[in-house]
Coordinates of C-alpha atoms in Angstrom, one line a residue:
Chain A
M1 CA -127.6 -3.3 26.4
S2 CA -127.0 -5.8 29.2
T3 CA -123.6 -6.7 30.8
T4 CA -124.4 -10.2 31.8
T5 CA -122.6 -13.0 30.0
M6 CA -124.8 -14.8 27.5
P7 CA -125.2 -18.5 27.4
P8 CA -123.2 -19.6 24.3
T9 CA -125.8 -21.6 22.4
K10 CA -128.9 -19.5 22.7
A11 CA -130.6 -18.5 19.5
P12 CA -129.9 -14.8 18.8
K13 CA -132.7 -12.5 20.1
T14 CA -133.1 -10.2 17.2
E15 CA -134.0 -12.7 14.5
P16 CA -136.5 -11.7 11.9
K17 CA -139.7 -13.2 13.0
S18 CA -140.8 -14.3 9.6
A19 CA -140.0 -18.0 9.7
P20 CA -141.9 -20.2 12.1
K21 CA -139.3 -22.4 13.8
G22 CA -139.4 -26.1 14.1
A23 CA -141.8 -27.2 11.5
L24 CA -139.7 -26.4 8.5
S25 CA -136.6 -28.4 8.8
D26 CA -136.0 -28.3 5.0
R27 CA -136.2 -24.6 5.2
A28 CA -133.8 -24.5 8.2
K29 CA -131.3 -26.6 6.2
G30 CA -131.7 -24.3 3.3
E31 CA -131.0 -21.3 5.5
R32 CA -128.0 -22.9 6.9
R33 CA -126.6 -23.6 3.5
L34 CA -127.5 -20.1 2.1
G35 CA -126.1 -18.5 5.3
W36 CA -122.7 -20.0 4.8
M37 CA -122.8 -19.5 1.1
L38 CA -123.3 -15.8 1.7
A39 CA -121.1 -15.3 4.7
G40 CA -118.4 -17.9 3.7
P41 CA -116.4 -15.7 1.4
A42 CA -116.0 -12.9 4.0
F43 CA -115.1 -15.5 6.6
A44 CA -112.5 -17.1 4.3
V45 CA -110.9 -13.8 3.4
M46 CA -110.7 -12.8 7.1
L47 CA -108.9 -16.1 7.8
L48 CA -106.7 -15.7 4.8
V49 CA -105.4 -12.3 5.7
T50 CA -104.8 -13.0 9.4
A51 CA -104.6 -16.7 10.4
Y52 CA -102.4 -17.5 7.5
P53 CA -99.8 -14.7 8.0
I54 CA -99.6 -15.3 11.8
L55 CA -98.9 -19.0 11.2
Q56 CA -96.4 -18.1 8.6
A57 CA -94.7 -15.6 11.0
F58 CA -94.6 -18.3 13.6
Y59 CA -92.9 -20.7 11.2
E60 CA -90.4 -18.2 10.0
S61 CA -89.6 -17.2 13.6
L62 CA -88.1 -20.6 14.2
F63 CA -85.3 -19.9 11.6
D64 CA -82.1 -18.0 11.8
Y65 CA -82.8 -16.2 8.5
R66 CA -81.6 -12.9 7.0
L67 CA -82.4 -11.6 3.6
T68 CA -78.9 -10.1 3.5
D69 CA -77.5 -13.7 3.7
P70 CA -80.4 -15.8 2.3
D71 CA -78.4 -19.0 1.7
N72 CA -77.7 -19.5 5.3
R73 CA -81.2 -20.4 6.5
E74 CA -81.0 -22.5 9.6
F75 CA -83.7 -24.0 11.8
T76 CA -82.9 -23.0 15.3
W77 CA -86.1 -23.7 17.3
F78 CA -86.9 -21.0 19.7
S79 CA -83.5 -19.3 19.8
N80 CA -84.9 -16.1 18.3
Y81 CA -87.3 -15.8 21.2
A82 CA -84.5 -16.4 23.6
V83 CA -82.4 -13.7 22.0
I84 CA -85.3 -11.2 22.1
L85 CA -86.4 -11.9 25.7
G86 CA -82.8 -11.7 26.8
D87 CA -82.3 -8.3 25.2
S88 CA -83.0 -5.1 27.1
I89 CA -84.1 -3.5 23.8
W90 CA -87.3 -5.6 23.8
W91 CA -88.1 -4.8 27.4
K92 CA -87.5 -1.1 26.9
A93 CA -89.8 -1.1 23.8
L94 CA -92.4 -3.0 25.8
A95 CA -92.1 -0.5 28.6
V96 CA -92.4 2.5 26.2
T97 CA -95.4 0.9 24.5
L98 CA -97.2 0.1 27.8
F99 CA -96.5 3.7 29.0
I100 CA -98.0 5.2 25.9
T101 CA -101.0 2.8 26.1
V102 CA -101.8 3.6 29.7
V103 CA -101.2 7.4 29.5
T104 CA -103.1 7.9 26.2
V105 CA -106.1 5.7 27.2
A106 CA -106.4 7.2 30.7
V107 CA -106.3 10.8 29.3
E108 CA -108.6 9.9 26.5
L109 CA -111.2 8.4 28.8
V110 CA -111.4 11.5 30.9
L111 CA -111.2 13.9 27.9
G112 CA -113.5 11.7 25.8
F113 CA -116.1 11.6 28.6
A114 CA -116.0 15.4 28.9
L115 CA -116.4 15.8 25.2
A116 CA -119.3 13.4 25.2
M117 CA -121.0 15.3 28.0
V118 CA -120.7 18.5 26.1
M119 CA -122.0 16.9 22.9
H120 CA -124.8 15.3 24.8
K121 CA -125.9 18.6 26.3
A122 CA -125.0 20.8 23.4
L123 CA -127.7 23.0 22.1
K124 CA -129.4 21.8 19.0
A125 CA -128.0 24.7 17.0
V126 CA -124.3 23.9 17.7
R127 CA -124.5 20.1 17.8
P128 CA -123.8 19.5 14.0
L129 CA -120.9 21.8 14.2
V130 CA -119.4 20.0 17.2
R131 CA -120.1 16.6 15.6
T132 CA -118.3 17.6 12.4
A133 CA -115.4 19.0 14.3
I134 CA -115.0 15.9 16.4
L135 CA -115.1 13.6 13.3
I136 CA -112.2 15.5 11.7
P137 CA -109.4 14.1 13.9
Y138 CA -111.0 10.6 13.6
A139 CA -110.9 10.8 9.8
I140 CA -107.6 12.5 9.2
I141 CA -104.6 10.4 8.4
T142 CA -102.5 9.6 11.4
V143 CA -99.4 10.5 9.4
V144 CA -100.8 14.0 8.7
S145 CA -101.6 14.5 12.4
A146 CA -98.2 13.3 13.4
F147 CA -96.5 15.7 10.9
S148 CA -98.6 18.5 12.2
W149 CA -97.6 17.9 15.9
W150 CA -94.0 17.3 14.9
Y151 CA -93.8 20.6 13.0
A152 CA -95.5 22.4 15.9
F153 CA -92.8 21.2 18.4
N154 CA -90.0 21.3 15.9
L155 CA -87.1 23.5 16.8
T156 CA -86.7 25.0 13.3
S157 CA -90.3 25.5 12.3
G158 CA -92.5 25.1 15.4
F159 CA -94.3 27.8 17.1
V160 CA -94.6 25.9 20.4
N161 CA -91.2 27.0 21.7
T162 CA -91.9 30.6 20.8
W163 CA -95.3 30.6 22.4
T164 CA -94.1 28.9 25.6
G165 CA -90.9 30.9 25.8
L166 CA -88.8 27.7 26.0
G167 CA -86.2 29.0 23.6
D168 CA -84.2 26.1 22.2
Y169 CA -85.6 23.2 24.1
D170 CA -85.4 20.2 21.8
W171 CA -88.6 18.2 22.4
F172 CA -87.5 15.2 20.4
G173 CA -84.0 15.1 21.8
H174 CA -85.2 13.7 25.2
Q175 CA -87.2 10.6 25.9
W176 CA -89.8 12.0 28.1
S177 CA -90.7 15.1 26.1
A178 CA -90.6 13.1 22.9
L179 CA -93.0 10.6 24.4
A180 CA -95.2 13.4 25.6
V181 CA -95.6 14.8 22.1
I182 CA -96.2 11.3 20.7
C183 CA -98.9 10.8 23.3
L184 CA -100.4 14.2 22.6
S185 CA -100.7 13.4 18.9
E186 CA -102.2 10.0 19.6
I187 CA -104.7 11.5 22.1
W188 CA -105.8 14.2 19.7
K189 CA -106.3 11.7 16.9
T190 CA -108.2 9.0 18.8
T191 CA -110.2 10.8 21.6
P192 CA -113.1 11.4 19.2
F193 CA -113.5 7.6 18.8
I194 CA -113.9 7.2 22.6
S195 CA -116.2 10.2 22.9
L196 CA -118.5 8.9 20.1
L197 CA -118.8 5.6 21.9
L198 CA -119.4 7.3 25.2
L199 CA -122.0 9.6 23.6
A200 CA -123.9 6.5 22.4
G201 CA -123.6 5.2 26.0
L202 CA -124.8 8.4 27.5
A203 CA -127.9 8.3 25.3
Q204 CA -128.8 5.0 26.9
V205 CA -128.8 6.2 30.5
P206 CA -132.5 6.4 31.5
E207 CA -133.5 10.0 31.9
V208 CA -136.0 8.8 34.6
L209 CA -133.2 7.8 36.9
Q210 CA -131.5 11.1 36.5
E211 CA -134.7 12.9 37.3
A212 CA -135.4 10.7 40.3
A213 CA -131.9 11.3 41.7
K214 CA -132.4 15.0 41.2
V215 CA -135.7 14.9 43.1
D216 CA -133.9 13.0 45.9
G217 CA -131.5 15.9 46.1
A218 CA -128.4 14.3 44.6
T219 CA -125.7 16.7 43.6
W220 CA -124.3 16.8 40.0
L221 CA -121.3 14.8 41.0
Q222 CA -123.3 12.2 42.9
R223 CA -125.6 11.7 39.9
L224 CA -122.5 11.3 37.6
W225 CA -120.9 8.8 39.9
K226 CA -124.0 6.8 41.0
V227 CA -126.3 7.0 38.0
T228 CA -124.5 8.0 34.8
I229 CA -121.3 6.0 35.0
P230 CA -122.7 2.7 36.3
N231 CA -125.4 2.8 33.5
M232 CA -122.8 3.2 30.8
K233 CA -120.3 0.7 32.1
A234 CA -120.6 -1.5 29.0
A235 CA -119.9 1.4 26.6
I236 CA -116.9 2.5 28.7
M237 CA -115.4 -0.9 28.8
V238 CA -115.7 -1.5 25.1
A239 CA -114.2 1.9 24.4
L240 CA -111.3 1.1 26.8
L241 CA -110.7 -2.3 25.3
F242 CA -110.6 -1.1 21.8
R243 CA -108.5 1.9 22.5
A244 CA -106.0 -0.1 24.6
L245 CA -105.5 -2.6 21.9
D246 CA -105.2 0.1 19.3
A247 CA -102.7 2.2 21.4
F248 CA -100.6 -0.9 22.0
R249 CA -100.1 -1.2 18.2
I250 CA -98.8 2.4 18.0
F251 CA -96.4 2.9 15.0
D252 CA -97.2 5.7 12.6
N253 CA -96.6 8.7 15.0
I254 CA -93.4 7.2 16.2
F255 CA -92.1 6.6 12.7
I256 CA -92.9 10.2 11.6
M257 CA -91.8 12.0 14.8
T258 CA -88.7 10.2 16.1
R259 CA -88.0 7.1 13.9
G260 CA -87.7 5.4 17.3
N261 CA -84.7 7.5 18.4
N262 CA -84.1 8.6 21.9
N263 CA -85.8 5.5 23.4
T264 CA -89.2 6.0 21.9
E265 CA -89.3 2.7 20.0
S266 CA -92.6 0.8 20.4
V267 CA -92.8 -2.9 20.0
S268 CA -94.4 -2.6 16.5
F269 CA -91.7 -0.2 15.5
L270 CA -89.0 -2.6 16.8
A271 CA -90.5 -5.5 14.7
Y272 CA -90.7 -3.2 11.7
R273 CA -87.1 -2.1 12.1
Q274 CA -85.8 -5.6 12.5
T275 CA -87.7 -7.0 9.5
I276 CA -88.2 -4.4 6.9
S277 CA -85.1 -2.2 7.5
R278 CA -82.6 -4.8 8.6
L279 CA -84.1 -7.7 6.7
E280 CA -83.7 -10.1 9.6
I281 CA -86.7 -12.2 8.8
G282 CA -86.3 -14.7 11.6
L283 CA -85.9 -12.2 14.5
G284 CA -88.5 -9.9 13.0
S285 CA -91.1 -12.7 12.7
A286 CA -90.4 -13.7 16.3
L287 CA -91.0 -10.1 17.3
S288 CA -94.3 -10.0 15.3
V289 CA -95.5 -13.1 17.1
L290 CA -94.6 -11.6 20.4
V291 CA -96.6 -8.4 19.6
F292 CA -99.5 -10.5 18.6
L293 CA -99.3 -12.5 21.9
C294 CA -99.2 -9.3 23.9
V295 CA -102.4 -8.1 22.1
V296 CA -104.1 -11.4 22.8
L297 CA -103.0 -11.2 26.4
I298 CA -104.4 -7.6 26.8
A299 CA -107.7 -8.7 25.2
V300 CA -107.9 -11.8 27.5
I301 CA -107.2 -9.7 30.6
F302 CA -110.0 -7.3 29.7
I303 CA -112.5 -9.9 28.7
K304 CA -111.8 -12.3 31.7
G305 CA -110.5 -9.9 34.3
F306 CA -112.9 -7.0 33.8
K307 CA -115.7 -9.1 32.5
V308 CA -116.2 -7.1 29.3
D309 CA -118.9 -9.0 27.5
L310 CA -118.3 -8.3 23.9
A311 CA -121.3 -10.4 22.8
S312 CA -123.7 -8.3 24.7
A313 CA -121.9 -5.0 24.3
R314 CA -121.0 -5.3 20.7
G315 CA -123.2 -8.1 19.5
E316 CA -126.7 -9.0 20.2
R317 CA -128.7 -6.5 22.2
Chain B
M1 CA -131.7 25.3 31.1
S2 CA -130.6 28.4 32.8
R3 CA -128.8 31.2 30.9
R4 CA -125.6 30.5 32.7
E5 CA -125.7 26.8 31.8
R6 CA -126.5 27.6 28.2
V7 CA -123.4 29.9 28.0
L8 CA -121.3 27.2 29.6
W9 CA -122.3 24.5 27.1
I10 CA -121.7 26.9 24.2
L11 CA -118.3 27.7 25.5
G12 CA -117.6 23.9 25.9
A13 CA -118.6 23.4 22.3
I14 CA -116.3 26.2 21.1
V15 CA -113.4 24.7 23.0
I16 CA -114.1 21.4 21.3
V17 CA -114.2 22.9 17.8
I18 CA -110.9 24.7 18.4
Y19 CA -109.3 21.6 19.9
A20 CA -110.4 19.5 16.9
L21 CA -109.3 22.0 14.3
F22 CA -106.1 23.3 15.7
P23 CA -103.5 20.9 14.1
V24 CA -105.4 21.2 10.9
A25 CA -105.2 25.0 10.9
W26 CA -101.5 24.7 11.7
I27 CA -100.7 22.4 8.8
L28 CA -102.8 24.5 6.5
S29 CA -100.9 27.6 7.6
L30 CA -97.5 25.9 7.0
S31 CA -98.6 24.9 3.5
F32 CA -99.2 28.5 2.6
K33 CA -95.8 29.7 3.9
S34 CA -93.3 30.7 1.3
Q35 CA -90.0 28.8 1.3
G36 CA -88.2 31.5 3.3
D37 CA -90.9 31.8 6.0
L38 CA -91.2 28.0 6.7
T39 CA -88.8 28.3 9.6
D40 CA -89.9 31.6 11.0
R41 CA -91.8 29.8 13.8
N42 CA -94.9 32.0 13.4
F43 CA -98.3 30.4 13.5
L44 CA -99.6 32.3 10.5
P45 CA -97.9 32.8 7.2
R46 CA -96.5 36.3 6.6
N47 CA -96.5 36.2 2.8
P48 CA -99.1 33.5 1.9
S49 CA -98.2 31.8 -1.4
W50 CA -99.3 28.8 -3.6
D51 CA -95.7 27.8 -4.1
N52 CA -95.9 24.6 -2.2
Y53 CA -99.0 23.4 -4.1
Q54 CA -97.3 24.2 -7.3
E55 CA -94.3 22.1 -6.1
I56 CA -96.5 19.0 -5.6
F57 CA -98.7 19.3 -8.7
S58 CA -96.2 20.6 -11.3
G59 CA -92.8 21.1 -9.6
N60 CA -90.1 18.8 -8.2
A61 CA -92.3 16.8 -5.9
K62 CA -94.7 16.0 -8.7
D63 CA -93.3 12.6 -9.5
L64 CA -93.5 11.7 -5.8
F65 CA -96.9 13.0 -5.1
L66 CA -99.2 12.4 -8.1
P67 CA -98.5 8.7 -8.5
A68 CA -98.9 8.3 -4.7
L69 CA -102.3 10.0 -4.9
R70 CA -103.4 7.8 -7.8
N71 CA -102.2 4.7 -5.9
S72 CA -104.0 5.7 -2.7
L73 CA -107.3 6.5 -4.5
G74 CA -107.2 3.3 -6.6
I75 CA -106.1 0.9 -3.9
C76 CA -108.4 2.3 -1.2
L77 CA -111.4 2.4 -3.5
I78 CA -110.9 -1.2 -4.6
A79 CA -110.3 -2.4 -1.1
T80 CA -113.4 -0.6 0.1
F81 CA -115.5 -2.0 -2.8
V82 CA -114.3 -5.6 -2.2
S83 CA -114.8 -5.5 1.5
V84 CA -118.3 -3.8 1.3
V85 CA -119.5 -6.4 -1.2
L86 CA -118.2 -9.3 0.8
A87 CA -119.5 -7.7 4.0
M88 CA -122.9 -7.1 2.4
F89 CA -123.5 -10.8 1.8
A90 CA -122.2 -11.7 5.2
A91 CA -124.3 -9.1 7.0
Y92 CA -127.4 -10.0 5.1
A93 CA -126.9 -13.6 6.1
I94 CA -126.3 -12.6 9.7
A95 CA -129.3 -10.3 9.9
R96 CA -131.8 -12.2 7.8
L97 CA -131.1 -15.9 8.1
D98 CA -130.9 -18.4 11.0
F99 CA -127.8 -20.5 10.7
P100 CA -125.2 -21.8 13.1
G101 CA -121.9 -20.0 12.9
K102 CA -123.2 -16.4 12.9
R103 CA -121.5 -15.7 16.2
L104 CA -118.4 -17.4 14.9
I105 CA -118.3 -14.9 12.0
L106 CA -118.9 -11.9 14.2
S107 CA -116.3 -13.0 16.7
T108 CA -113.8 -13.7 13.9
A109 CA -114.4 -10.1 12.6
L110 CA -113.7 -8.9 16.2
V111 CA -110.4 -10.9 16.4
V112 CA -109.4 -9.6 12.9
A113 CA -110.1 -6.1 14.0
I114 CA -107.7 -6.3 17.0
F115 CA -105.0 -8.0 15.0
P116 CA -101.8 -6.0 15.0
A117 CA -100.8 -5.0 11.5
I118 CA -97.2 -5.6 12.2
S119 CA -97.8 -9.4 12.7
I120 CA -99.4 -9.5 9.2
V121 CA -96.7 -7.4 7.5
T122 CA -93.7 -9.5 8.5
P123 CA -94.7 -12.7 6.8
L124 CA -96.3 -10.9 3.8
F125 CA -93.1 -8.9 3.2
N126 CA -91.3 -12.2 2.5
L127 CA -94.2 -14.0 0.8
W128 CA -95.1 -11.1 -1.5
R129 CA -91.5 -10.8 -2.7
G130 CA -91.5 -14.6 -3.4
I131 CA -94.7 -14.5 -5.5
G132 CA -94.4 -11.1 -7.1
L133 CA -97.0 -9.2 -5.2
Y134 CA -94.5 -6.9 -3.5
D135 CA -94.9 -3.3 -4.6
T136 CA -98.1 -4.0 -6.6
W137 CA -101.7 -2.8 -6.1
P138 CA -103.1 -6.3 -5.2
G139 CA -100.2 -6.6 -2.7
L140 CA -101.8 -3.8 -0.7
I141 CA -105.4 -4.4 -1.5
I142 CA -105.3 -7.9 0.0
P143 CA -103.8 -6.9 3.4
Y144 CA -106.1 -3.8 3.5
L145 CA -109.0 -6.2 3.7
S146 CA -107.8 -7.1 7.2
L147 CA -108.5 -3.5 8.1
T148 CA -111.7 -2.8 6.3
L149 CA -113.6 -6.1 6.3
P150 CA -114.2 -6.5 10.1
I151 CA -115.6 -3.0 10.5
S152 CA -117.7 -3.4 7.4
I153 CA -119.2 -6.6 8.7
W154 CA -120.0 -5.1 12.1
T155 CA -121.4 -1.8 10.8
L156 CA -123.5 -3.4 8.0
A157 CA -124.8 -6.2 10.3
A158 CA -126.0 -3.4 12.7
F159 CA -127.7 -1.5 9.9
F160 CA -129.3 -4.6 8.4
R161 CA -130.7 -5.7 11.7
E162 CA -132.8 -2.5 11.8
I163 CA -134.4 -3.2 8.4
P164 CA -138.0 -4.5 8.7
W165 CA -137.5 -7.6 6.6
E166 CA -141.3 -8.4 6.9
M167 CA -141.9 -5.7 4.4
E168 CA -140.4 -7.8 1.7
Q169 CA -143.0 -10.5 2.2
A170 CA -145.7 -7.9 2.4
A171 CA -144.7 -6.7 -1.1
Q172 CA -144.8 -10.3 -2.3
V173 CA -148.3 -10.8 -1.0
D174 CA -149.2 -7.7 -2.9
G175 CA -148.0 -9.4 -6.1
A176 CA -144.3 -8.6 -6.5
T177 CA -141.9 -11.3 -7.4
S178 CA -139.3 -12.0 -4.7
W179 CA -136.6 -10.2 -6.8
Q180 CA -138.8 -7.2 -7.3
A181 CA -139.7 -7.2 -3.6
F182 CA -136.1 -7.3 -2.7
R183 CA -135.0 -4.7 -5.1
K184 CA -137.9 -2.2 -4.6
V185 CA -138.2 -2.6 -0.8
I186 CA -135.0 -3.8 0.8
V187 CA -132.4 -2.2 -1.4
P188 CA -133.5 1.4 -0.8
L189 CA -133.6 0.7 2.9
A190 CA -130.2 -0.9 2.9
A191 CA -128.5 1.6 0.6
P192 CA -127.7 4.3 3.3
G193 CA -126.1 1.7 5.5
V194 CA -124.0 0.4 2.7
F195 CA -122.9 3.9 1.7
T196 CA -121.9 4.8 5.3
T197 CA -120.0 1.6 5.7
A198 CA -118.1 2.3 2.5
I199 CA -117.1 5.8 3.8
I200 CA -115.9 4.4 7.1
S201 CA -114.0 1.6 5.3
F202 CA -112.4 4.2 3.0
F203 CA -111.2 6.3 5.9
I204 CA -109.6 3.3 7.5
A205 CA -107.8 2.2 4.3
W206 CA -106.8 5.8 3.5
N207 CA -105.2 6.0 7.0
D208 CA -103.0 3.0 6.6
F209 CA -99.3 3.6 6.9
I210 CA -97.6 0.4 8.1
Y211 CA -98.6 -1.7 5.0
G212 CA -97.9 1.2 2.8
I213 CA -94.3 1.6 3.8
S214 CA -93.5 -2.1 4.3
L215 CA -95.0 -3.7 1.2
T216 CA -94.1 -1.1 -1.5
S217 CA -90.9 0.4 -2.7
T218 CA -91.6 2.6 -5.7
E219 CA -94.3 4.9 -7.1
A220 CA -95.8 1.8 -8.7
S221 CA -97.9 1.3 -5.6
R222 CA -96.7 3.5 -2.7
P223 CA -99.7 5.3 -1.2
V224 CA -99.8 8.9 0.0
P225 CA -99.1 8.4 3.7
A226 CA -96.0 6.3 2.9
A227 CA -94.9 8.7 0.2
L228 CA -95.1 11.6 2.7
A229 CA -92.7 9.9 5.0
F230 CA -90.2 9.5 2.1
F231 CA -90.5 13.0 0.6
T232 CA -87.1 14.7 0.1
G233 CA -86.2 18.3 -0.5
A234 CA -85.0 19.8 -3.8
S235 CA -81.5 19.6 -2.4
Q236 CA -80.2 17.6 0.6
F237 CA -79.9 20.8 2.6
E238 CA -83.5 21.8 2.0
E239 CA -86.3 20.5 4.3
P240 CA -89.3 19.2 2.2
T241 CA -91.6 20.9 4.7
G242 CA -93.5 22.9 2.1
A243 CA -94.2 19.9 -0.1
I244 CA -95.2 17.6 2.8
T245 CA -97.6 20.1 4.3
A246 CA -99.2 20.9 0.9
A247 CA -99.6 17.2 0.2
A248 CA -101.0 16.7 3.7
V249 CA -103.6 19.4 3.1
V250 CA -104.6 17.9 -0.3
V251 CA -105.2 14.4 1.1
T252 CA -107.1 15.9 4.0
I253 CA -109.6 17.8 1.8
P254 CA -111.6 14.8 0.6
V255 CA -111.7 13.4 4.2
V256 CA -113.0 16.7 5.5
L257 CA -115.6 17.0 2.7
L258 CA -116.9 13.5 3.4
V259 CA -117.1 14.4 7.1
I260 CA -119.0 17.6 6.5
L261 CA -121.4 16.1 4.1
F262 CA -122.2 12.9 6.0
Q263 CA -121.4 13.5 9.6
R264 CA -124.7 12.4 11.0
R265 CA -124.5 9.1 9.1
I266 CA -120.9 8.4 10.0
V267 CA -121.6 8.9 13.7
A268 CA -124.6 6.5 13.5
G269 CA -122.5 4.0 11.6
L270 CA -119.6 4.1 14.0
T271 CA -121.6 3.9 17.1
N272 CA -124.1 1.3 15.9
G273 CA -121.3 -0.9 14.7
A274 CA -119.3 -0.5 17.9
V275 CA -121.9 -0.4 20.6
K276 CA -124.9 -2.1 19.2
G277 CA -123.3 -4.4 16.7

């Protein structure tokens, strides 16, 4: 797995070596046609379920349009965007979303790395047990996990206040504690994903380097910092990128635990509330487009700024 | 490994298992509490009972839960099937054939994977109401493909790249027709990858919430996660905690079973798809 950027037009490295190249142009033409025939439907469906909706959302965002008053549909250019960007609700939701993203991803990276280390070193006997356990949060429905944490911190049913001796502290009645529980449920649910990626990264760190560093008298921490982490940079960056984008779209836990109350609304939740609950299609569409643009921006920052090369990290080896 | 180190790693493993199972144990415990004990704030049920399960399978919550369970199973299985079939063709082309546009397809899958669901929901909400797909199975199956198709393509492409395709030709040299060679040699090699991809896809569709609550309104198509959010108690003064937790346990059981049975494959599929592609 290399981290250098690939030249864009090079033939992929891992081709089946069956067809001698060059001589058989008819065959190449045939492969091209067959390739698109086979991959075309999947490609078309992917465009249909994403490109089409986002264009439609953009179009609808230019109208002042409410389903509660469907006859008054008026083209108002970018006034919905102006309204949103001029409203503190949007900026508050953005701040909440970024806060959740940064906190959960940071904690998950540390925790996920620790989990991966344990799994990497775990004795053969316990490894399947650990692997199974770690997959359970990954596979459980987010809504179920959110309910579980919500009930745990709930004043009327939860054991947390009893265990911690906090008496009647209402976790969901205050912004910071509510956000803390939301982050906790998100961290529990998605850390396994990071640790599985990091575990795969750990497996690719050459054992020889570790041994050599050991012989040279490097401490455990030095080896971690100078050998292990640099050698799995690609895996770390991919995990970070995917989790950051995923966390930014947070919705389920917030819906279940607070319904956006007490300043815990994320940008996705705001867009949902405006469109589906309040039936304000124009404003809601503009919000959806803004959420999309934020996600694109985060991806671009990662790929350009941190030089995450997805082609080499995720694509061709 | 020294004895001390060994003990440390085992302790670490135990901590992980507790961490992973703790919320599951809690919801399981709640689901076995009798109506009166649900608010006693204890971790374990004092008088364990099956009442909550009775409630969702034959009691008041039956009409909310059973249709939702049927919808979830049907919609997720169809969405998984469609995306795995489409992804199979695409991944075969990517792994086996040389054609321009391979990288385009893989990058598109990547873009679709990071696409925020909310940006798809808003326009579909309006469109589906216009063309009659709102609150129907296809109305969820189609957007679910945006969740399941990208990961299916990546995971399958990773699996298919590992297949020694030369073996197919070797079989043909030995006298098999190309269809025989494909069916007898390639299909058995590809089957585990296809199966793993289907499980991962199913998990992802099963987990959806945002499409479920936005694009459905009745038990005609509302899937379990959305139904859980809209559960109501027998009276307006009664919290539906018991029914919710019992339903949560029921939808978690198949997931846990799949994980226990296929954990090795799921890990391989997830990490191959994500790290190796």
